[in-house]
Amino acid sequence: MSPASLILTLVTLQRLGELVLSRHNTSRLLARGAVEVGAGHYPLIVSVHAGWLIALWIWGRGQDVNLAAIAAYLALQGMRVWVLASLGPRWTTRIIVLPGEPLTLSGPYRYFSHPNYAVVVAEIALLPLALHLPALAVIFTLLNLAVLAIRVRAETRALRMLGGPRTSAP
């Protein structure tokens, strides 16, 4: 197995694991009375992410690996873990809001509103660059930014609409 194929296998497994975690957390939140907001754009997000992985597998699996870019990508995984730990059972890939629940302001959320999206934007650009695929980095960064523009507006509206109290604990 080439180093690029190993990296893509690990990233694919990570993404599949996150989908399992998201589904679990979503079910538990909905059972507690949470509601999903902005579900209409969710297939677009799935399409962009699936397309990104498929394109990386098609054009990247035999590529040499740029060590600086893959090191930066690996460093982002620390930020990803920080986001997941900060949100705990509230982390999902969907916009799920629990009325009356305070907003999370701990971890990276102390510093900016959407740290998970910042990680994803960087990942979508860096992994293709790590595999010497700059065109894929540009194409999927632009597609991701377009979908995130829709998502962040929907999420911001949902959080404002519910107006939960702010807290420093998840």
Backbone as CSV, one residue per row, in Angstrom:
resi,resn,N_x,N_y,N_z,CA_x,CA_y,CA_z,C_x,C_y,C_z
1,MET,0.861,-1.179,0.000,0.000,0.000,0.000,0.903,1.236,0.000
2,SER,0.616,2.178,-0.879,1.411,3.410,-0.953,1.106,4.300,0.252
3,PRO,2.023,5.209,0.581,1.747,6.144,1.682,0.466,6.951,1.440
4,ALA,0.236,7.361,0.200,-0.976,8.126,-0.107,-2.227,7.276,0.131
5,SER,-2.186,6.010,-0.279,-3.340,5.122,-0.047,-3.577,4.901,1.440
6,LEU,-2.511,4.789,2.204,-2.652,4.631,3.649,-3.316,5.864,4.262
7,ILE,-2.853,7.030,3.864,-3.435,8.282,4.358,-4.916,8.353,3.989
8,LEU,-5.250,8.039,2.739,-6.645,8.097,2.304,-7.500,7.062,3.032
9,THR,-6.947,5.906,3.310,-7.681,4.902,4.079,-7.990,5.428,5.473
10,LEU,-6.998,6.011,6.121,-7.201,6.543,7.467,-8.212,7.690,7.484
11,VAL,-8.134,8.583,6.504,-9.078,9.701,6.431,-10.493,9.180,6.169
12,THR,-10.617,8.211,5.278,-11.933,7.630,4.985,-12.517,6.968,6.231
13,LEU,-11.708,6.206,6.950,-12.179,5.567,8.176,-12.561,6.604,9.235
14,GLN,-11.782,7.667,9.316,-12.100,8.741,10.256,-13.461,9.345,9.918
15,ARG,-13.676,9.645,8.647,-14.950,10.256,8.238,-16.122,9.305,8.485
16,LEU,-15.947,8.035,8.209,-17.017,7.064,8.476,-17.296,6.971,9.977
17,GLY,-16.255,6.970,10.782,-16.430,6.964,12.233,-17.170,8.198,12.718
18,GLU,-16.860,9.341,12.127,-17.559,10.570,12.503,-19.036,10.504,12.128
19,LEU,-19.347,9.880,11.009,-20.751,9.725,10.641,-21.495,8.843,11.642
20,VAL,-20.842,7.783,12.106,-21.452,6.920,13.125,-21.675,7.712,14.413
21,LEU,-20.657,8.452,14.854,-20.785,9.276,16.055,-21.890,10.316,15.890
22,SER,-21.932,10.954,14.741,-22.952,11.962,14.480,-24.352,11.365,14.544
23,ARG,-24.535,10.224,13.913,-25.848,9.572,13.926,-26.271,9.233,15.358
24,HIS,-25.321,8.716,16.140,-25.588,8.377,17.547,-25.991,9.633,18.330
25,ASN,-25.180,10.698,18.200,-25.476,11.935,18.920,-26.786,12.563,18.463
26,THR,-27.047,12.518,17.163,-28.289,13.074,16.634,-29.494,12.349,17.226
27,SER,-29.458,11.038,17.244,-30.569,10.254,17.804,-30.810,10.604,19.261
28,ARG,-29.753,10.703,20.015,-29.887,11.024,21.448,-30.419,12.437,21.651
29,LEU,-29.950,13.391,20.855,-30.436,14.761,20.975,-31.911,14.864,20.596
30,LEU,-32.300,14.203,19.510,-33.704,14.233,19.087,-34.599,13.601,20.152
31,ALA,-34.121,12.550,20.794,-34.887,11.894,21.854,-35.081,12.826,23.053
32,ARG,-34.175,13.787,23.222,-34.282,14.759,24.320,-35.103,15.978,23.933
33,GLY,-35.660,15.992,22.727,-36.500,17.114,22.304,-35.829,18.105,21.381
34,ALA,-34.637,17.790,20.917,-33.953,18.675,19.977,-34.647,18.623,18.621
35,VAL,-34.378,19.637,17.814,-34.941,19.702,16.469,-33.818,19.937,15.459
36,GLU,-34.021,19.409,14.264,-33.063,19.656,13.184,-33.515,20.873,12.407
37,VAL,-32.550,21.717,12.071,-32.812,22.941,11.326,-31.967,22.914,10.055
38,GLY,-32.515,23.414,8.968,-31.740,23.546,7.740,-31.358,22.241,7.084
39,ALA,-32.208,21.225,7.219,-31.875,19.904,6.669,-31.791,19.896,5.148
40,GLY,-32.385,20.867,4.507,-32.413,20.886,3.046,-31.042,20.975,2.394
41,HIS,-30.095,21.606,3.056,-28.757,21.740,2.466,-27.840,20.567,2.824
42,TYR,-28.270,19.700,3.715,-27.409,18.609,4.173,-26.934,17.704,3.027
43,PRO,-27.802,17.338,2.077,-27.309,16.528,0.949,-26.185,17.211,0.156
44,LEU,-26.197,18.536,0.102,-25.110,19.250,-0.580,-23.784,19.057,0.159
45,ILE,-23.845,19.131,1.475,-22.628,18.933,2.277,-22.102,17.517,2.076
46,VAL,-23.001,16.551,2.142,-22.593,15.152,1.949,-21.989,14.976,0.563
47,SER,-22.591,15.579,-0.439,-22.092,15.458,-1.811,-20.693,16.051,-1.965
48,VAL,-20.470,17.212,-1.381,-19.149,17.846,-1.482,-18.094,16.973,-0.802
49,HIS,-18.406,16.501,0.409,-17.423,15.699,1.141,-17.185,14.341,0.473
50,ALA,-18.241,13.717,0.014,-18.084,12.430,-0.684,-17.314,12.631,-1.987
51,GLY,-17.650,13.673,-2.716,-16.941,13.966,-3.961,-15.466,14.231,-3.736
52,TRP,-15.164,14.943,-2.663,-13.770,15.230,-2.292,-13.005,13.932,-2.045
53,LEU,-13.582,13.048,-1.236,-12.907,11.774,-0.957,-12.768,10.917,-2.212
54,ILE,-13.808,10.847,-3.003,-13.755,10.051,-4.232,-12.675,10.589,-5.169
55,ALA,-12.651,11.916,-5.336,-11.638,12.528,-6.206,-10.229,12.253,-5.686
56,LEU,-10.058,12.319,-4.368,-8.737,12.026,-3.792,-8.343,10.576,-4.041
57,TRP,-9.292,9.662,-3.922,-8.992,8.253,-4.198,-8.657,8.036,-5.673
58,ILE,-9.377,8.703,-6.554,-9.139,8.519,-7.994,-7.773,9.068,-8.398
59,TRP,-7.489,10.315,-7.998,-6.274,10.965,-8.495,-5.124,10.999,-7.504
60,GLY,-5.383,10.683,-6.245,-4.339,10.863,-5.252,-3.689,9.616,-4.698
61,ARG,-4.296,8.462,-4.886,-3.799,7.273,-4.178,-2.385,6.853,-4.563
62,GLY,-1.928,7.216,-5.732,-0.571,6.845,-6.148,0.417,7.991,-6.085
63,GLN,-0.009,9.132,-5.576,0.843,10.321,-5.554,1.879,10.249,-4.435
64,ASP,2.964,10.978,-4.635,3.912,11.197,-3.548,3.228,12.091,-2.514
65,VAL,3.745,12.061,-1.296,3.150,12.845,-0.219,4.062,14.017,0.125
66,ASN,3.489,15.205,0.128,4.188,16.411,0.551,4.194,16.400,2.077
67,LEU,5.363,16.226,2.674,5.458,16.044,4.120,5.035,17.274,4.906
68,ALA,5.327,18.467,4.407,4.924,19.687,5.132,3.405,19.812,5.160
69,ALA,2.764,19.549,4.031,1.303,19.662,3.970,0.634,18.582,4.809
70,ILE,1.165,17.371,4.794,0.541,16.306,5.597,0.781,16.564,7.080
71,ALA,1.902,17.170,7.435,2.147,17.529,8.839,1.142,18.586,9.300
72,ALA,0.865,19.549,8.440,-0.137,20.573,8.770,-1.518,19.931,8.902
73,TYR,-1.832,18.999,8.003,-3.111,18.288,8.063,-3.225,17.513,9.383
74,LEU,-2.161,16.845,9.768,-2.160,16.094,11.032,-2.324,17.027,12.228
75,ALA,-1.710,18.199,12.176,-1.865,19.168,13.260,-3.330,19.595,13.390
76,LEU,-4.022,19.692,12.277,-5.451,20.033,12.321,-6.272,18.993,13.077
77,GLN,-5.786,17.766,13.098,-6.544,16.720,13.787,-6.595,16.982,15.291
78,GLY,-5.586,17.646,15.822,-5.634,18.062,17.224,-6.758,19.052,17.458
79,MET,-6.916,19.973,16.525,-8.016,20.942,16.611,-9.357,20.226,16.482
80,ARG,-9.442,19.254,15.590,-10.681,18.485,15.397,-11.068,17.777,16.700
81,VAL,-10.085,17.146,17.347,-10.337,16.455,18.616,-10.792,17.454,19.676
82,TRP,-10.199,18.638,19.687,-10.578,19.683,20.644,-12.036,20.096,20.430
83,VAL,-12.429,20.251,19.181,-13.823,20.592,18.858,-14.751,19.482,19.338
84,LEU,-14.440,18.242,18.983,-15.290,17.113,19.377,-15.397,17.002,20.895
85,ALA,-14.287,17.174,21.595,-14.296,17.087,23.062,-15.105,18.235,23.667
86,SER,-15.013,19.413,23.065,-15.732,20.574,23.592,-17.244,20.424,23.445
87,LEU,-17.683,19.873,22.334,-19.120,19.698,22.109,-19.652,18.400,22.703
88,GLY,-18.777,17.418,22.851,-19.201,16.140,23.436,-20.405,15.562,22.715
89,PRO,-21.453,15.179,23.442,-22.615,14.542,22.820,-23.460,15.492,21.975
90,ARG,-23.075,16.764,21.924,-23.810,17.730,21.092,-23.202,17.855,19.696
91,TRP,-22.079,17.182,19.423,-21.449,17.279,18.106,-22.205,16.398,17.117
92,THR,-22.598,16.974,16.008,-23.220,16.226,14.908,-22.787,16.860,13.594
93,THR,-23.081,16.173,12.498,-22.821,16.742,11.176,-24.032,17.521,10.674
94,ARG,-25.078,17.524,11.441,-26.303,18.253,11.098,-26.453,19.437,12.046
95,ILE,-27.408,20.296,11.770,-27.719,21.392,12.693,-28.848,20.896,13.588
96,ILE,-28.486,20.519,14.789,-29.437,20.001,15.767,-29.406,20.949,16.960
97,VAL,-30.543,21.532,17.292,-30.585,22.467,18.414,-31.542,21.938,19.473
98,LEU,-31.128,22.090,20.697,-31.915,21.656,21.840,-32.422,22.917,22.550
99,PRO,-33.728,23.195,22.439,-34.269,24.420,23.049,-33.906,24.521,24.529
100,GLY,-33.476,25.734,24.907,-33.131,25.998,26.292,-31.724,25.593,26.683
101,GLU,-31.050,24.868,25.840,-29.684,24.424,26.143,-28.727,25.592,25.883
102,PRO,-27.785,25.834,26.795,-26.847,26.939,26.580,-25.874,26.644,25.441
103,LEU,-25.419,27.704,24.801,-24.405,27.561,23.761,-23.073,27.173,24.398
104,THR,-22.292,26.402,23.687,-20.965,26.029,24.167,-19.998,27.172,23.907
105,LEU,-19.337,27.609,24.954,-18.335,28.668,24.820,-17.000,28.241,25.413
106,SER,-16.796,26.942,25.535,-15.527,26.434,26.044,-14.686,25.918,24.880
107,GLY,-13.466,25.548,25.189,-12.582,25.030,24.145,-12.361,26.063,23.066
108,PRO,-12.310,25.630,21.817,-12.069,26.585,20.733,-13.228,27.559,20.524
109,TYR,-14.407,27.235,21.065,-15.564,28.119,20.935,-15.396,29.388,21.759
110,ARG,-14.414,29.416,22.647,-14.070,30.643,23.371,-13.516,31.687,22.417
111,TYR,-12.874,31.231,21.345,-12.141,32.124,20.472,-12.865,32.486,19.186
112,PHE,-13.671,31.575,18.655,-14.471,31.900,17.474,-15.663,30.975,17.376
113,SER,-16.639,31.405,16.580,-17.944,30.748,16.552,-17.988,29.387,15.873
114,HIS,-17.212,29.189,14.854,-17.328,27.970,14.054,-15.972,27.287,13.855
115,PRO,-15.326,26.838,14.927,-14.010,26.229,14.757,-14.033,24.939,13.944
116,ASN,-15.107,24.168,14.021,-15.178,22.929,13.242,-15.140,23.236,11.749
117,TYR,-15.854,24.284,11.349,-15.869,24.644,9.930,-14.504,25.136,9.479
118,ALA,-13.790,25.846,10.357,-12.436,26.295,10.017,-11.521,25.092,9.788
119,VAL,-11.655,24.078,10.638,-10.855,22.859,10.473,-11.176,22.195,9.141
120,VAL,-12.455,22.067,8.830,-12.872,21.395,7.598,-12.386,22.168,6.367
121,VAL,-12.488,23.484,6.391,-11.999,24.291,5.255,-10.510,24.024,5.036
122,ALA,-9.753,24.030,6.119,-8.312,23.787,5.997,-8.020,22.365,5.525
123,GLU,-8.753,21.384,6.042,-8.537,19.990,5.638,-8.818,19.788,4.150
124,ILE,-9.912,20.369,3.687,-10.299,20.184,2.289,-9.258,20.788,1.352
125,ALA,-8.584,21.829,1.794,-7.505,22.407,0.978,-6.192,21.641,1.144
126,LEU,-5.858,21.284,2.375,-4.531,20.712,2.643,-4.337,19.286,2.140
127,LEU,-5.330,18.430,2.279,-5.097,17.040,1.882,-4.812,16.913,0.381
128,PRO,-5.554,17.581,-0.494,-5.159,17.517,-1.907,-3.760,18.098,-2.159
129,LEU,-3.432,19.162,-1.436,-2.088,19.727,-1.594,-1.023,18.749,-1.118
130,ALA,-1.334,17.995,-0.075,-0.390,16.981,0.419,-0.160,15.891,-0.621
131,LEU,-1.127,15.732,-1.532,-1.018,14.715,-2.580,-0.714,15.338,-3.948
132,HIS,-0.250,16.572,-3.927,0.156,17.282,-5.154,-1.004,17.425,-6.136
133,LEU,-2.172,17.773,-5.614,-3.370,17.949,-6.430,-3.956,19.354,-6.196
134,PRO,-3.252,20.403,-6.626,-3.721,21.767,-6.334,-5.071,22.094,-6.973
135,ALA,-5.366,21.545,-8.138,-6.663,21.831,-8.765,-7.808,21.298,-7.898
136,LEU,-7.639,20.099,-7.329,-8.675,19.563,-6.435,-8.808,20.427,-5.193
137,ALA,-7.693,20.935,-4.686,-7.738,21.809,-3.513,-8.589,23.042,-3.810
138,VAL,-8.393,23.646,-4.953,-9.142,24.852,-5.325,-10.616,24.515,-5.562
139,ILE,-10.886,23.509,-6.357,-12.268,23.149,-6.698,-13.077,22.827,-5.449
140,PHE,-12.560,21.956,-4.594,-13.345,21.536,-3.432,-13.362,22.590,-2.322
141,THR,-12.346,23.433,-2.255,-12.408,24.549,-1.307,-13.531,25.494,-1.709
142,LEU,-13.641,25.807,-2.982,-14.710,26.702,-3.445,-16.094,26.073,-3.249
143,LEU,-16.228,24.791,-3.580,-17.515,24.111,-3.362,-17.868,24.089,-1.875
144,ASN,-16.897,23.784,-1.037,-17.135,23.732,0.399,-17.515,25.105,0.943
145,LEU,-16.832,26.149,0.508,-17.159,27.499,0.970,-18.579,27.895,0.559
146,ALA,-18.995,27.494,-0.635,-20.360,27.802,-1.078,-21.388,27.109,-0.186
147,VAL,-21.159,25.844,0.124,-22.088,25.103,0.984,-22.044,25.643,2.412
148,LEU,-20.860,25.995,2.890,-20.743,26.535,4.243,-21.431,27.895,4.379
149,ALA,-21.459,28.682,3.319,-22.169,29.963,3.377,-23.648,29.725,3.682
150,ILE,-24.221,28.717,3.059,-25.619,28.353,3.323,-25.759,27.825,4.747
151,ARG,-24.872,26.934,5.123,-24.959,26.282,6.434,-24.775,27.250,7.595
152,VAL,-23.789,28.112,7.523,-23.532,29.034,8.628,-24.714,29.988,8.805
153,ARG,-25.300,30.439,7.707,-26.506,31.290,7.824,-27.632,30.536,8.514
154,ALA,-27.857,29.281,8.118,-28.931,28.478,8.726,-28.651,28.240,10.205
155,GLU,-27.420,27.920,10.525,-27.071,27.656,11.918,-27.185,28.914,12.767
156,THR,-26.721,30.025,12.262,-26.799,31.282,13.000,-28.249,31.665,13.258
157,ARG,-29.103,31.520,12.234,-30.542,31.805,12.412,-31.144,30.896,13.473
158,ALA,-30.799,29.618,13.421,-31.363,28.662,14.375,-30.948,28.996,15.806
159,LEU,-29.700,29.321,15.996,-29.222,29.639,17.341,-29.822,30.949,17.848
160,ARG,-29.970,31.933,16.975,-30.596,33.202,17.359,-32.066,32.998,17.697
161,MET,-32.734,32.195,16.873,-34.160,31.938,17.054,-34.417,31.299,18.419
162,LEU,-33.567,30.366,18.809,-33.750,29.688,20.086,-33.251,30.524,21.250
163,GLY,-32.225,31.347,20.992,-31.742,32.267,22.007,-31.349,31.625,23.322
164,GLY,-30.701,30.483,23.270,-30.280,29.810,24.496,-29.281,30.647,25.276
165,PRO,-29.239,30.473,26.585,-28.252,31.207,27.382,-26.834,30.783,27.012
166,ARG,-25.887,31.670,27.261,-24.498,31.370,26.950,-23.813,30.816,28.188
167,THR,-22.958,29.842,27.992,-22.253,29.224,29.110,-20.870,28.819,28.662
168,SER,-20.010,28.494,29.612,-18.662,28.052,29.248,-18.524,26.553,29.325
169,ALA,-19.595,25.853,29.572,-19.548,24.382,29.647,-20.389,23.791,28.525
170,PRO,-19.960,22.644,27.960,-20.758,22.028,26.893,-22.056,21.454,27.433
